[in-house]
XYZ file of C-alpha atoms in Angstrom:
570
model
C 211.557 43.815 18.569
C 212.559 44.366 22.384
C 212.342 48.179 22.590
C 213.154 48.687 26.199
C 214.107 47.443 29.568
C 211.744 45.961 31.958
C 211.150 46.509 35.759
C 208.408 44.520 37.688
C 205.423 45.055 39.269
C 204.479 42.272 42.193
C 200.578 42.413 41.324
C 198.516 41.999 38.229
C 198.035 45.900 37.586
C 194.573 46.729 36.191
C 194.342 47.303 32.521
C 196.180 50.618 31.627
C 196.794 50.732 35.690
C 192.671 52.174 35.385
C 192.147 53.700 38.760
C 188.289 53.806 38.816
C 187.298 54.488 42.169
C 187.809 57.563 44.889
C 187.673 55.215 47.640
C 191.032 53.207 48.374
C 189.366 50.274 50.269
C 187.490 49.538 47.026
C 189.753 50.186 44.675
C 192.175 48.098 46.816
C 189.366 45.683 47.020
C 189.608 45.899 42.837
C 193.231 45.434 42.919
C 193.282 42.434 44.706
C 190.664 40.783 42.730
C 192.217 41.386 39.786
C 195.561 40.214 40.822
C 193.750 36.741 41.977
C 191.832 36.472 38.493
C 195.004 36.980 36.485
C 197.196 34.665 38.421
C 194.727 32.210 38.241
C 194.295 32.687 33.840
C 198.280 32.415 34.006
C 198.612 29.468 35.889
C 195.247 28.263 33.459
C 197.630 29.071 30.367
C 200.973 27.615 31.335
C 199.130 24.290 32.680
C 197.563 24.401 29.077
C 195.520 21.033 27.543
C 196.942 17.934 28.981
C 193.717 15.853 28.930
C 192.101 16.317 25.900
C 194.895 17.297 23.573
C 198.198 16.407 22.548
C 201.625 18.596 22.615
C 199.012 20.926 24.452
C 200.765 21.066 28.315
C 203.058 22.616 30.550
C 204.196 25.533 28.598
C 206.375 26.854 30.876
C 208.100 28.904 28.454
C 205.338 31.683 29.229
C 205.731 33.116 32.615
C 203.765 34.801 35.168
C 205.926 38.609 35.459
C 204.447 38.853 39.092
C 206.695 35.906 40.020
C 209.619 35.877 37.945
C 212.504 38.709 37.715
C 212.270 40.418 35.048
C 215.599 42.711 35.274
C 216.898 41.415 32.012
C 213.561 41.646 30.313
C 212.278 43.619 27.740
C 209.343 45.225 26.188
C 207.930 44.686 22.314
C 205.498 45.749 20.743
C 202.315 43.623 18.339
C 200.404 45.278 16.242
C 197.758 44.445 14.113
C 194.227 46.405 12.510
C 190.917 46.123 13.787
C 189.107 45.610 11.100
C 188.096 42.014 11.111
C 191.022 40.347 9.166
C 188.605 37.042 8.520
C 186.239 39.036 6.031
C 188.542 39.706 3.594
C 190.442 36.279 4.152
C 187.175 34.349 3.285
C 185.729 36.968 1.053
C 188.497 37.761 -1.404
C 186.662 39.377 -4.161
C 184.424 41.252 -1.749
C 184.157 45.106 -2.366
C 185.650 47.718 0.286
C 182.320 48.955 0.496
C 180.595 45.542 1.484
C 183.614 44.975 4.037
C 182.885 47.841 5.609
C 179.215 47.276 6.040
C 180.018 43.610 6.834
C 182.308 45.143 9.352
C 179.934 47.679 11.179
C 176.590 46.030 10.652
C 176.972 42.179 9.511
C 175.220 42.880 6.603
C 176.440 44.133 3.445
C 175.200 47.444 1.207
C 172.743 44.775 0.035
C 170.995 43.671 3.400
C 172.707 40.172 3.086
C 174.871 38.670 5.710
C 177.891 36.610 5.913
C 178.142 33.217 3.424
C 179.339 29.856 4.495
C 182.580 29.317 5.433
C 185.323 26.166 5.450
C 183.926 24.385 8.664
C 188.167 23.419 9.479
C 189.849 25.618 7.329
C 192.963 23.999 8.480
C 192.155 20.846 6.565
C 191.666 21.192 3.083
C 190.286 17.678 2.668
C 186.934 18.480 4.991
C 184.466 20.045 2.269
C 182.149 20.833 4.609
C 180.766 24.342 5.430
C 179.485 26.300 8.315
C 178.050 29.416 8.926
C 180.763 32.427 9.467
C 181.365 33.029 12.806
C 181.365 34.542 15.792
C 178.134 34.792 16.096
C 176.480 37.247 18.483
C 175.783 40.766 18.164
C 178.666 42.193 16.958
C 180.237 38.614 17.099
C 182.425 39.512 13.926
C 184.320 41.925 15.060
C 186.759 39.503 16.943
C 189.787 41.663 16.657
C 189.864 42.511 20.495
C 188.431 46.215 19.351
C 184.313 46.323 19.365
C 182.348 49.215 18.368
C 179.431 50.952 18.249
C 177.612 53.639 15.918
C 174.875 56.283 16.468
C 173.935 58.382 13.271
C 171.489 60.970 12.951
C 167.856 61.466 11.368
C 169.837 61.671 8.056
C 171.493 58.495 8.898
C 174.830 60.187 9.127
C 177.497 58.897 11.703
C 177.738 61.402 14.604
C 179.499 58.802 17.188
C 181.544 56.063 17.362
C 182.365 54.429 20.253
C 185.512 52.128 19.942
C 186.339 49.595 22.985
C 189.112 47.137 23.905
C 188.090 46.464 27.380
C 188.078 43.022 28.218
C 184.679 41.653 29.898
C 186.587 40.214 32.870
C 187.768 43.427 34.051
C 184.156 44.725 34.359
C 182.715 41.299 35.611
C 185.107 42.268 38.157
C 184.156 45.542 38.494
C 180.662 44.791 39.159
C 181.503 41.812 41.635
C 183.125 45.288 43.457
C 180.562 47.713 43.297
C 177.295 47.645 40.638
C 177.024 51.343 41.344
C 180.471 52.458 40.185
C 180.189 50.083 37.238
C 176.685 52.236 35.823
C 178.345 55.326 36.461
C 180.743 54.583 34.533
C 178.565 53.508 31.757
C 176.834 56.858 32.047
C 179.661 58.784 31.898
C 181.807 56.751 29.243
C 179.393 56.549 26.904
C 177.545 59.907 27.550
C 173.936 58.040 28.828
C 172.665 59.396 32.128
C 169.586 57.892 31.046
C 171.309 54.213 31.645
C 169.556 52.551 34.761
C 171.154 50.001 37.260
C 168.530 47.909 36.722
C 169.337 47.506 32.947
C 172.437 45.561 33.937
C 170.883 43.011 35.451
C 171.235 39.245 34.317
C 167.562 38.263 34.346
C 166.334 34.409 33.462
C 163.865 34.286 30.385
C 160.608 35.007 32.527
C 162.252 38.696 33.257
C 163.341 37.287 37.231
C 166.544 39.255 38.237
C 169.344 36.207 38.904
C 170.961 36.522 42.213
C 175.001 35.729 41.959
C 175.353 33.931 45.230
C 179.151 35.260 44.307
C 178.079 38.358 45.943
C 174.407 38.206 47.356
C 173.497 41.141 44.770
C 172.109 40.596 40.923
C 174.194 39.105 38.626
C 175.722 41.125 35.815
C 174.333 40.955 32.254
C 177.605 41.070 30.228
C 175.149 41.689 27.028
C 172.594 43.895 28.539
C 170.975 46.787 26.366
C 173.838 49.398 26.310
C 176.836 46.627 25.843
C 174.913 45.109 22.703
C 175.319 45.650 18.777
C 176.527 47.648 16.868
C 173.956 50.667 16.453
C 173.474 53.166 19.380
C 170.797 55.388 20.206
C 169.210 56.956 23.337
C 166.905 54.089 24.075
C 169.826 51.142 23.426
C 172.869 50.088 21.848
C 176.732 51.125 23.058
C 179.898 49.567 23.098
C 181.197 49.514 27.049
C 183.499 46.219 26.694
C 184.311 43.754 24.619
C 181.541 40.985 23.509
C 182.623 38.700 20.911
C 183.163 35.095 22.332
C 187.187 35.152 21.501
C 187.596 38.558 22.753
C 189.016 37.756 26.422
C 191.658 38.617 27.982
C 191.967 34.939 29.433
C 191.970 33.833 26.231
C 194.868 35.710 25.110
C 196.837 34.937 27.844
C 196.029 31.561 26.836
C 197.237 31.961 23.135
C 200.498 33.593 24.298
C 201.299 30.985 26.671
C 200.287 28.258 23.424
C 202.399 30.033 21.424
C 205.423 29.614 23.419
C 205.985 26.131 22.085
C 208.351 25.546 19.167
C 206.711 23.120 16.656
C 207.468 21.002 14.093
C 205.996 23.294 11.454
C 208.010 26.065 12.051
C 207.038 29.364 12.527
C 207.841 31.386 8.656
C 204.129 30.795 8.346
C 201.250 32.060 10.722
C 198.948 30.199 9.418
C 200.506 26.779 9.344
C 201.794 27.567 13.132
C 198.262 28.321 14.303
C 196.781 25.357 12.632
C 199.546 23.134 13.929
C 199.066 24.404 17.798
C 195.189 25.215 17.453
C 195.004 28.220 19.044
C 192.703 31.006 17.314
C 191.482 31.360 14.051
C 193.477 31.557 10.912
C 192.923 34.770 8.939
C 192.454 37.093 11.673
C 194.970 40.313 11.765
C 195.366 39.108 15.355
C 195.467 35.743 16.391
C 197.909 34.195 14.134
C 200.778 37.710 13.850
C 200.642 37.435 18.123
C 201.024 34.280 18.087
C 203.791 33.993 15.348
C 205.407 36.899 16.948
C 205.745 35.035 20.467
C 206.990 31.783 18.937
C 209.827 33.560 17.089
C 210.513 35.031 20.394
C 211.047 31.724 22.082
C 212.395 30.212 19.110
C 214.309 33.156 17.066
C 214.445 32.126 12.974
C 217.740 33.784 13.551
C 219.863 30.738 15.032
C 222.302 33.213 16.119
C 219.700 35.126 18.557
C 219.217 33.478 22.025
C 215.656 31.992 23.099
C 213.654 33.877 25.455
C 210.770 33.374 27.532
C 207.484 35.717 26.716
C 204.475 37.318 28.608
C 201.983 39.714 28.446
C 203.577 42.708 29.749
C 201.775 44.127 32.998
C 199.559 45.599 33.012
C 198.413 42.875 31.006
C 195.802 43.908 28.087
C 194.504 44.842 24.881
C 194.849 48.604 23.642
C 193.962 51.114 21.032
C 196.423 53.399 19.343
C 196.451 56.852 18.108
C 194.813 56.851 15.219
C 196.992 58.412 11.594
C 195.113 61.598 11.713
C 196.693 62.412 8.123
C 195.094 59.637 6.513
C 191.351 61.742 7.698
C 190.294 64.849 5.983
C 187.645 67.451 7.004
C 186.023 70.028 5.379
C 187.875 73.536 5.682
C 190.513 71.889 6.712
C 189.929 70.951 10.293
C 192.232 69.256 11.975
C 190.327 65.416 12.760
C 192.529 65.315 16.303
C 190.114 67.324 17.567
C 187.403 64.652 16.851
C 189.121 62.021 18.911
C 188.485 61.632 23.223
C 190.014 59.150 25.242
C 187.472 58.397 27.649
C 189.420 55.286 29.587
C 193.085 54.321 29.239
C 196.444 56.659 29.102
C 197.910 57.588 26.019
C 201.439 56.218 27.565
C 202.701 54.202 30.499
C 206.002 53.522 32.457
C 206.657 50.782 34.837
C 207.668 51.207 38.300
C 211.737 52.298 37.293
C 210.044 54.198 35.250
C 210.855 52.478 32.069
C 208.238 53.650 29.338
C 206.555 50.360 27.875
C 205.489 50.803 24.179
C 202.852 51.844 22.002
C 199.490 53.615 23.420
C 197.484 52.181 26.627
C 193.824 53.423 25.187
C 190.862 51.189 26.307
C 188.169 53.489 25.241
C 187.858 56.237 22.471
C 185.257 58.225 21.520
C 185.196 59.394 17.305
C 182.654 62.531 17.109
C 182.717 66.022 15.295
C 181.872 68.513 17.484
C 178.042 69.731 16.668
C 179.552 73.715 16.120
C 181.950 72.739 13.258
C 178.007 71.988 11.246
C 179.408 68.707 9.532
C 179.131 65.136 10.424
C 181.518 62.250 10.286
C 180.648 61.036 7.354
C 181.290 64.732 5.724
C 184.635 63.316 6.367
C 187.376 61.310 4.006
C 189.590 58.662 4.649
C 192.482 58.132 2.055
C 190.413 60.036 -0.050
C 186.985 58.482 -0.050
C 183.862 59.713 1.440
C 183.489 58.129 5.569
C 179.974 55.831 5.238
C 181.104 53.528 7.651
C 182.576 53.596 11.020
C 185.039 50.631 9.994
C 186.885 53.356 7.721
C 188.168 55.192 10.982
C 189.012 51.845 12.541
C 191.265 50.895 9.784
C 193.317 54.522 10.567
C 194.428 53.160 13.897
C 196.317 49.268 15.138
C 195.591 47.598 18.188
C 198.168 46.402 20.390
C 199.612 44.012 22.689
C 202.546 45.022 24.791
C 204.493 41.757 25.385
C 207.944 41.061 27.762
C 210.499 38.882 26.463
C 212.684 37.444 29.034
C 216.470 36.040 27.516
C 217.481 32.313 28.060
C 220.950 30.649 27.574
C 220.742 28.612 24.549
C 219.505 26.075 23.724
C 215.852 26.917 23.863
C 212.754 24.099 24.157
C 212.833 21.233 21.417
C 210.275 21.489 18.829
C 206.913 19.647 19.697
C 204.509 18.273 17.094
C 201.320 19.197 16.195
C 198.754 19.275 18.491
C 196.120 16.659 18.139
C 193.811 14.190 19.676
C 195.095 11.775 22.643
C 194.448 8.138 22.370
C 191.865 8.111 25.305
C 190.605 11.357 26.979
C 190.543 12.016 30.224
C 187.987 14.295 31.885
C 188.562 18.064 31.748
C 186.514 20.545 34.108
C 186.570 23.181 31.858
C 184.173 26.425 34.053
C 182.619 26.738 37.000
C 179.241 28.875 37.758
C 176.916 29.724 40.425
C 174.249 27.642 39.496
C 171.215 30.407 38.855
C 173.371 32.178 36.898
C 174.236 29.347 34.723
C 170.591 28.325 34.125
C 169.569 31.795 33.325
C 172.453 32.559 30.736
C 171.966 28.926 28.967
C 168.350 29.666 28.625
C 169.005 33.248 27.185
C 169.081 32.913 23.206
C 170.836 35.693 21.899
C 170.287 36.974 18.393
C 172.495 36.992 15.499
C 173.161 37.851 11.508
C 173.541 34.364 10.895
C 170.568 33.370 12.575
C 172.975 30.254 14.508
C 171.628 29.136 17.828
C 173.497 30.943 20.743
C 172.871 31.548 24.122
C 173.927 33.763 26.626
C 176.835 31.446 28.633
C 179.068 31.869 25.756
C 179.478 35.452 27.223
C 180.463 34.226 30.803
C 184.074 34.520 31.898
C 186.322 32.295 33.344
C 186.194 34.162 36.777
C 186.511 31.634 39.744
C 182.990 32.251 41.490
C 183.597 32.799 45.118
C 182.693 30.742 48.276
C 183.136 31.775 52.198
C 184.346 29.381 54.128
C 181.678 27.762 56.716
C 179.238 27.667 53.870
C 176.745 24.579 53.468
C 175.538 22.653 50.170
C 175.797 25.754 47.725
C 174.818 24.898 44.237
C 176.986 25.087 41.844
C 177.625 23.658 37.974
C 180.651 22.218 36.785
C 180.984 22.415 33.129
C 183.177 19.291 31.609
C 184.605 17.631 28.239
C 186.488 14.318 27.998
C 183.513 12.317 30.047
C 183.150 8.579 28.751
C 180.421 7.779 26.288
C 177.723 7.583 27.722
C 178.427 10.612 29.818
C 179.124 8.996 33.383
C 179.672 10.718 36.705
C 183.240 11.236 37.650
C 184.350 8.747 39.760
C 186.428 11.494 41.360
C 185.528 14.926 41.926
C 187.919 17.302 44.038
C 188.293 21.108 45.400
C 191.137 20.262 47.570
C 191.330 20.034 51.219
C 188.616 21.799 53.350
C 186.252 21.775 50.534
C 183.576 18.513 50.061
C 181.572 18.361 47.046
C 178.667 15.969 46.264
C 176.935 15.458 42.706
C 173.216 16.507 42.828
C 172.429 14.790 39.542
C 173.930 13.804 36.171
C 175.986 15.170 33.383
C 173.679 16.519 30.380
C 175.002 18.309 27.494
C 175.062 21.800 27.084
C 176.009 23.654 24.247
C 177.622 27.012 24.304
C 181.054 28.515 23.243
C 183.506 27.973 25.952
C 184.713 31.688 26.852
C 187.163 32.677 24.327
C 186.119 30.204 21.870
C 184.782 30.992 18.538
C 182.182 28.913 18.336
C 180.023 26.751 20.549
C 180.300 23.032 21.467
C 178.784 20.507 23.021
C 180.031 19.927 26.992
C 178.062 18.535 30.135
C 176.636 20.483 32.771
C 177.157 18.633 36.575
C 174.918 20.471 39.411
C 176.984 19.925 42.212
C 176.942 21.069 46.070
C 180.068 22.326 47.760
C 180.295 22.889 51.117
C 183.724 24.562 52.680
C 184.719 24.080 56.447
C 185.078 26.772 58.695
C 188.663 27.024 58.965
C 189.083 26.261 55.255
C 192.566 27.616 53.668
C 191.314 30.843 51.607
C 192.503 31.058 47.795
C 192.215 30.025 44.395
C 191.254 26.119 44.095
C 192.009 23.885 41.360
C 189.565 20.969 40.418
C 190.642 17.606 39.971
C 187.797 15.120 38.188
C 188.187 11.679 36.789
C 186.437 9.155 34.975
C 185.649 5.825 36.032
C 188.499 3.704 35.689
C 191.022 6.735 35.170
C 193.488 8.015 37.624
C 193.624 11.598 37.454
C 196.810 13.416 38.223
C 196.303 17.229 37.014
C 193.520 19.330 38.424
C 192.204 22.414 36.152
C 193.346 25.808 37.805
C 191.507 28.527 39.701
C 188.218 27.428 39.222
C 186.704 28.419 42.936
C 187.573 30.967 44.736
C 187.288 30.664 48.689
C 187.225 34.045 50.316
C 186.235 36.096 53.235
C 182.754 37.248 53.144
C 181.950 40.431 50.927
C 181.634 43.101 53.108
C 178.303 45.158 52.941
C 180.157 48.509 51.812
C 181.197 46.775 48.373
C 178.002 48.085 46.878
């Protein structure tokens, strides 16, 4: 439901407009880094799938809201819980209790974890079963809100730290200034004890990996105090989001998908996100966004008109205000006091000063002050005694703030399903400093499960960044759609200015694409760019083809060429 009036901003504003540094030349450096990220993910959404998928492309019913006016727009509101949706879906008969555990620990009051699972639960001919997914440390909780828990000696819950921020914003962050980004760590989630050097993306012999991005170490997205579910002094927080789907590219990726009417309708959210394969069905998330953005382009009312959708900027994921009357405390204390925003605004208001909807919390803190003499789980929710932290989570939604944008009738025609193309054409699907690939493919990261993961499936799809004037850098093109036997690409383009040259040949890799839920199998192409002196600076798409294709659409935003980083971004 449109709630309000829009008025634009001309940049991608930082989630919650989050003002983290004193210094205006590097928070201006932070603005403009995150404007080029986010117009690069929107022009990656609205380009969509057209070489590996059908009914997949040019969904230009999403738009970007830095380029478009957006006077007659308006503002909605999606909410949805936190609590990982997916349990219960495949889990009917499963006890609160073991949901809960499931939830906070991926393990239930038992010790065991999650069962198998429908490997495509979209086709109910396919018997075949795979573990439950995400995996990763706190993998499950794939409801863009992650957190973590730190009990006592008694093993009662004195903390709980609950997070929406998405791990591109603080990829970004670091790419900045590393020393601002453990500061804030420190001071978010109460640590001074947390070390720069913890952050550091190491390879598997303990070498810190040097992101030729910046000249400085690379960042360590799962490093000690961003990992699991269980904090303590020595390890464990919850500082951003982790879970492969949980990215803010990927959402802007699922609205834009969701913009196009389909055959199957859209009474169903299911049936609509099996048809246009984006997310997972029986997440509280996935499918009610993406149903709510298709009924916005294509109203079930015939007499409403269509209208165009976007995330609303400042594009994000947020917490809300908890129901404080569903918590009760001994003598009666009132639970508001337990709850600290540590990052985020409790509201917002565009530039005419239009308020947008709902909460803008990235960050909350859940603790009973040490004086009151009672814990957190001396506490009740609806009436039953607080074990886990997932009982608090399920007191408050998360939230999406999306624009809709009116259109004179009629709106798009209905595409099909989405599907499988006759013949695939290559698809450069991420691009990495080279190092830093190696060392986060070579990383195996633990899970309930016990499934084989590795670090890159926590990588982002930030462009890395090239000066121009540099010589033979190394860098590795991930890609899908090669011909069997994996060939070289016949043609391999960054656009004018910029010369690339394979240094060896595809092998597959196998790690979850950011934002996917679980990993496949891709191929890894070491390549060396080298950019001319006078090279235009910008985002550059990258055009690769097969041998005996003709390739006409290049994947967007993949390299970034820019002016060098200046030595006071530390």
């Amino acid at each position: 439901m449109i709630t309000s009036k829009a008025s634009q901003w001309t940049t991608f504003q930082t989630p919650a407009c989050q003002v983290d540094f004193t210094d205006s030349k590097l928070q201006g450096r932070m603005n403009q880094l995150w404007n080029t990220n986010l117009s690069g993910f929107t022009r990656q959404g609205i380009t969509g799938n057209p070489w590996t998928a059908t009914n997949s492309s040019d969904q230009t019913w999403y738009f970007d809201p830095t380029t478009t006016d957006t006077s007659e727009g308006g503002y909605a509101q999606i909410i949805w819980s936190p609590v990982p949706g997916r349990i219960k879906y495949y889990f009917p008969n499963i006890s609160n209790a073991n949901m809960w555990s499931l939830a906070d620990t991926g393990y239930d009051t038992t010790g065991a974890t999650f069962g198998q699972i429908p490997a495509d639960p979209c086709d109910s001919s396919d018997t075949s079963k795979i573990p439950y997914g995400p995996y990763g440390p706190r993998g499950w909780q794939d409801e863009y809100c992650e957190w973590s828990i730190t009990r006592n000696a008694a093993g009662k819950i004195v903390r709980i730290d609950f997070t929406c921020e998405n791990p591109e914003y603080w990829n970004t962050l670091w790419m900045v200034s590393p020393q601002r980004v453990v500061e804030l760590y420190r001071e978010t989630l109460d640590k001074p004890q947390i070390a720069l050097e913890d952050l550091y993306l190491r390879d598997p012999t303990g070498n810190v990996v040097i992101d030729a991005s910046t000249g400085r170490p690379a960042y360590d997205p799962l490093n000690k105090w961003n990992r699991g579910t269980a904090s303590s002094a020595t390890a464990g927080g919850a500082m951003h989001l982790t879970s492969t789907p949980n990215t803010l590219q990927t959402e802007i990726g699922l609205g834009s998908t969701a913009t196009t009417p389909r055959t199957s309708g859209n009474s169903n959210p299911n049936t609509l996100i099996c048809c246009a394969q984006y997310g997972q069905i029986g997440r509280n998330s996935d499918p009610h966004i993406g149903q709510s953005v298709n009924q916005t382009v294509t109203p079930p009312n015939p007499a409403l008109s269509p209208a165009k959708a976007t995330l609303a900027n400042p594009p994000g994921l947020y917490i809300q205000t908890p129901n404080f009357g569903r918590i009760t405390a001994p003598g009666g204390v009132d639970p508001r006091t337990f709850w600290t925003v540590k990052r985020g605004q409790q509201s917002l208001t565009d530039p005419a000063g239009n308020p947008l909807p709902g909460n803008f919390i990235l960050h909350a803190v859940f603790a009973v002050p040490p004086e009151l003499g009672f814990t957190i789980s001396d506490l009740q929710v609806d009436g039953v005694p607080v074990q886990w932290a997932a009982q608090i989570a399920q007191t408050f939604s998360m939230q999406i703030a999306a624009m809709a944008l009116p259109q004179p009738k009629p709106g798009p025609a209905a595409q099909g399903c989405a599907g499988s193309p006759a013949v695939s054409q290559a698809q450069a699907l991420q691009l990495f400093n080279t190092p830093v690939f190696n060392a986060m493919i070579a990383t195996p990261i633990a899970n309930p499960v016990g499934q084989p993961m590795n670090l890159a499936s926590n990588s982002t799809m930030i462009a890395p960044h090239i000066e121009p004037g540099a010589r033979a850098r190394r860098l590795t093109l991930v890609l899908t759609g090669l011909l069997n036997p994996p060939q070289l690409p016949t043609t391999l383009s960054f656009g004018p200015g910029v010369s690339v040259d394979a240094a060896g040949a595809p092998r597959a890799v196998t790690y979850a694409i950011p934002g996917n839920t679980y990993p496949s199998t891709s191929y890894a192409l070491d390549v060396f760019v080298s950019v001319d002196p006078d090279a235009a600076p910008g985002l550059r798409d990258v055009l690769v083809g097969n041998p005996g294709q003709t390739p006409t659409i290049a994947t967007p935003a993949l390299l970034n060429v820019v002016d060098p980083v200046t030595k006071d971004m530390v």
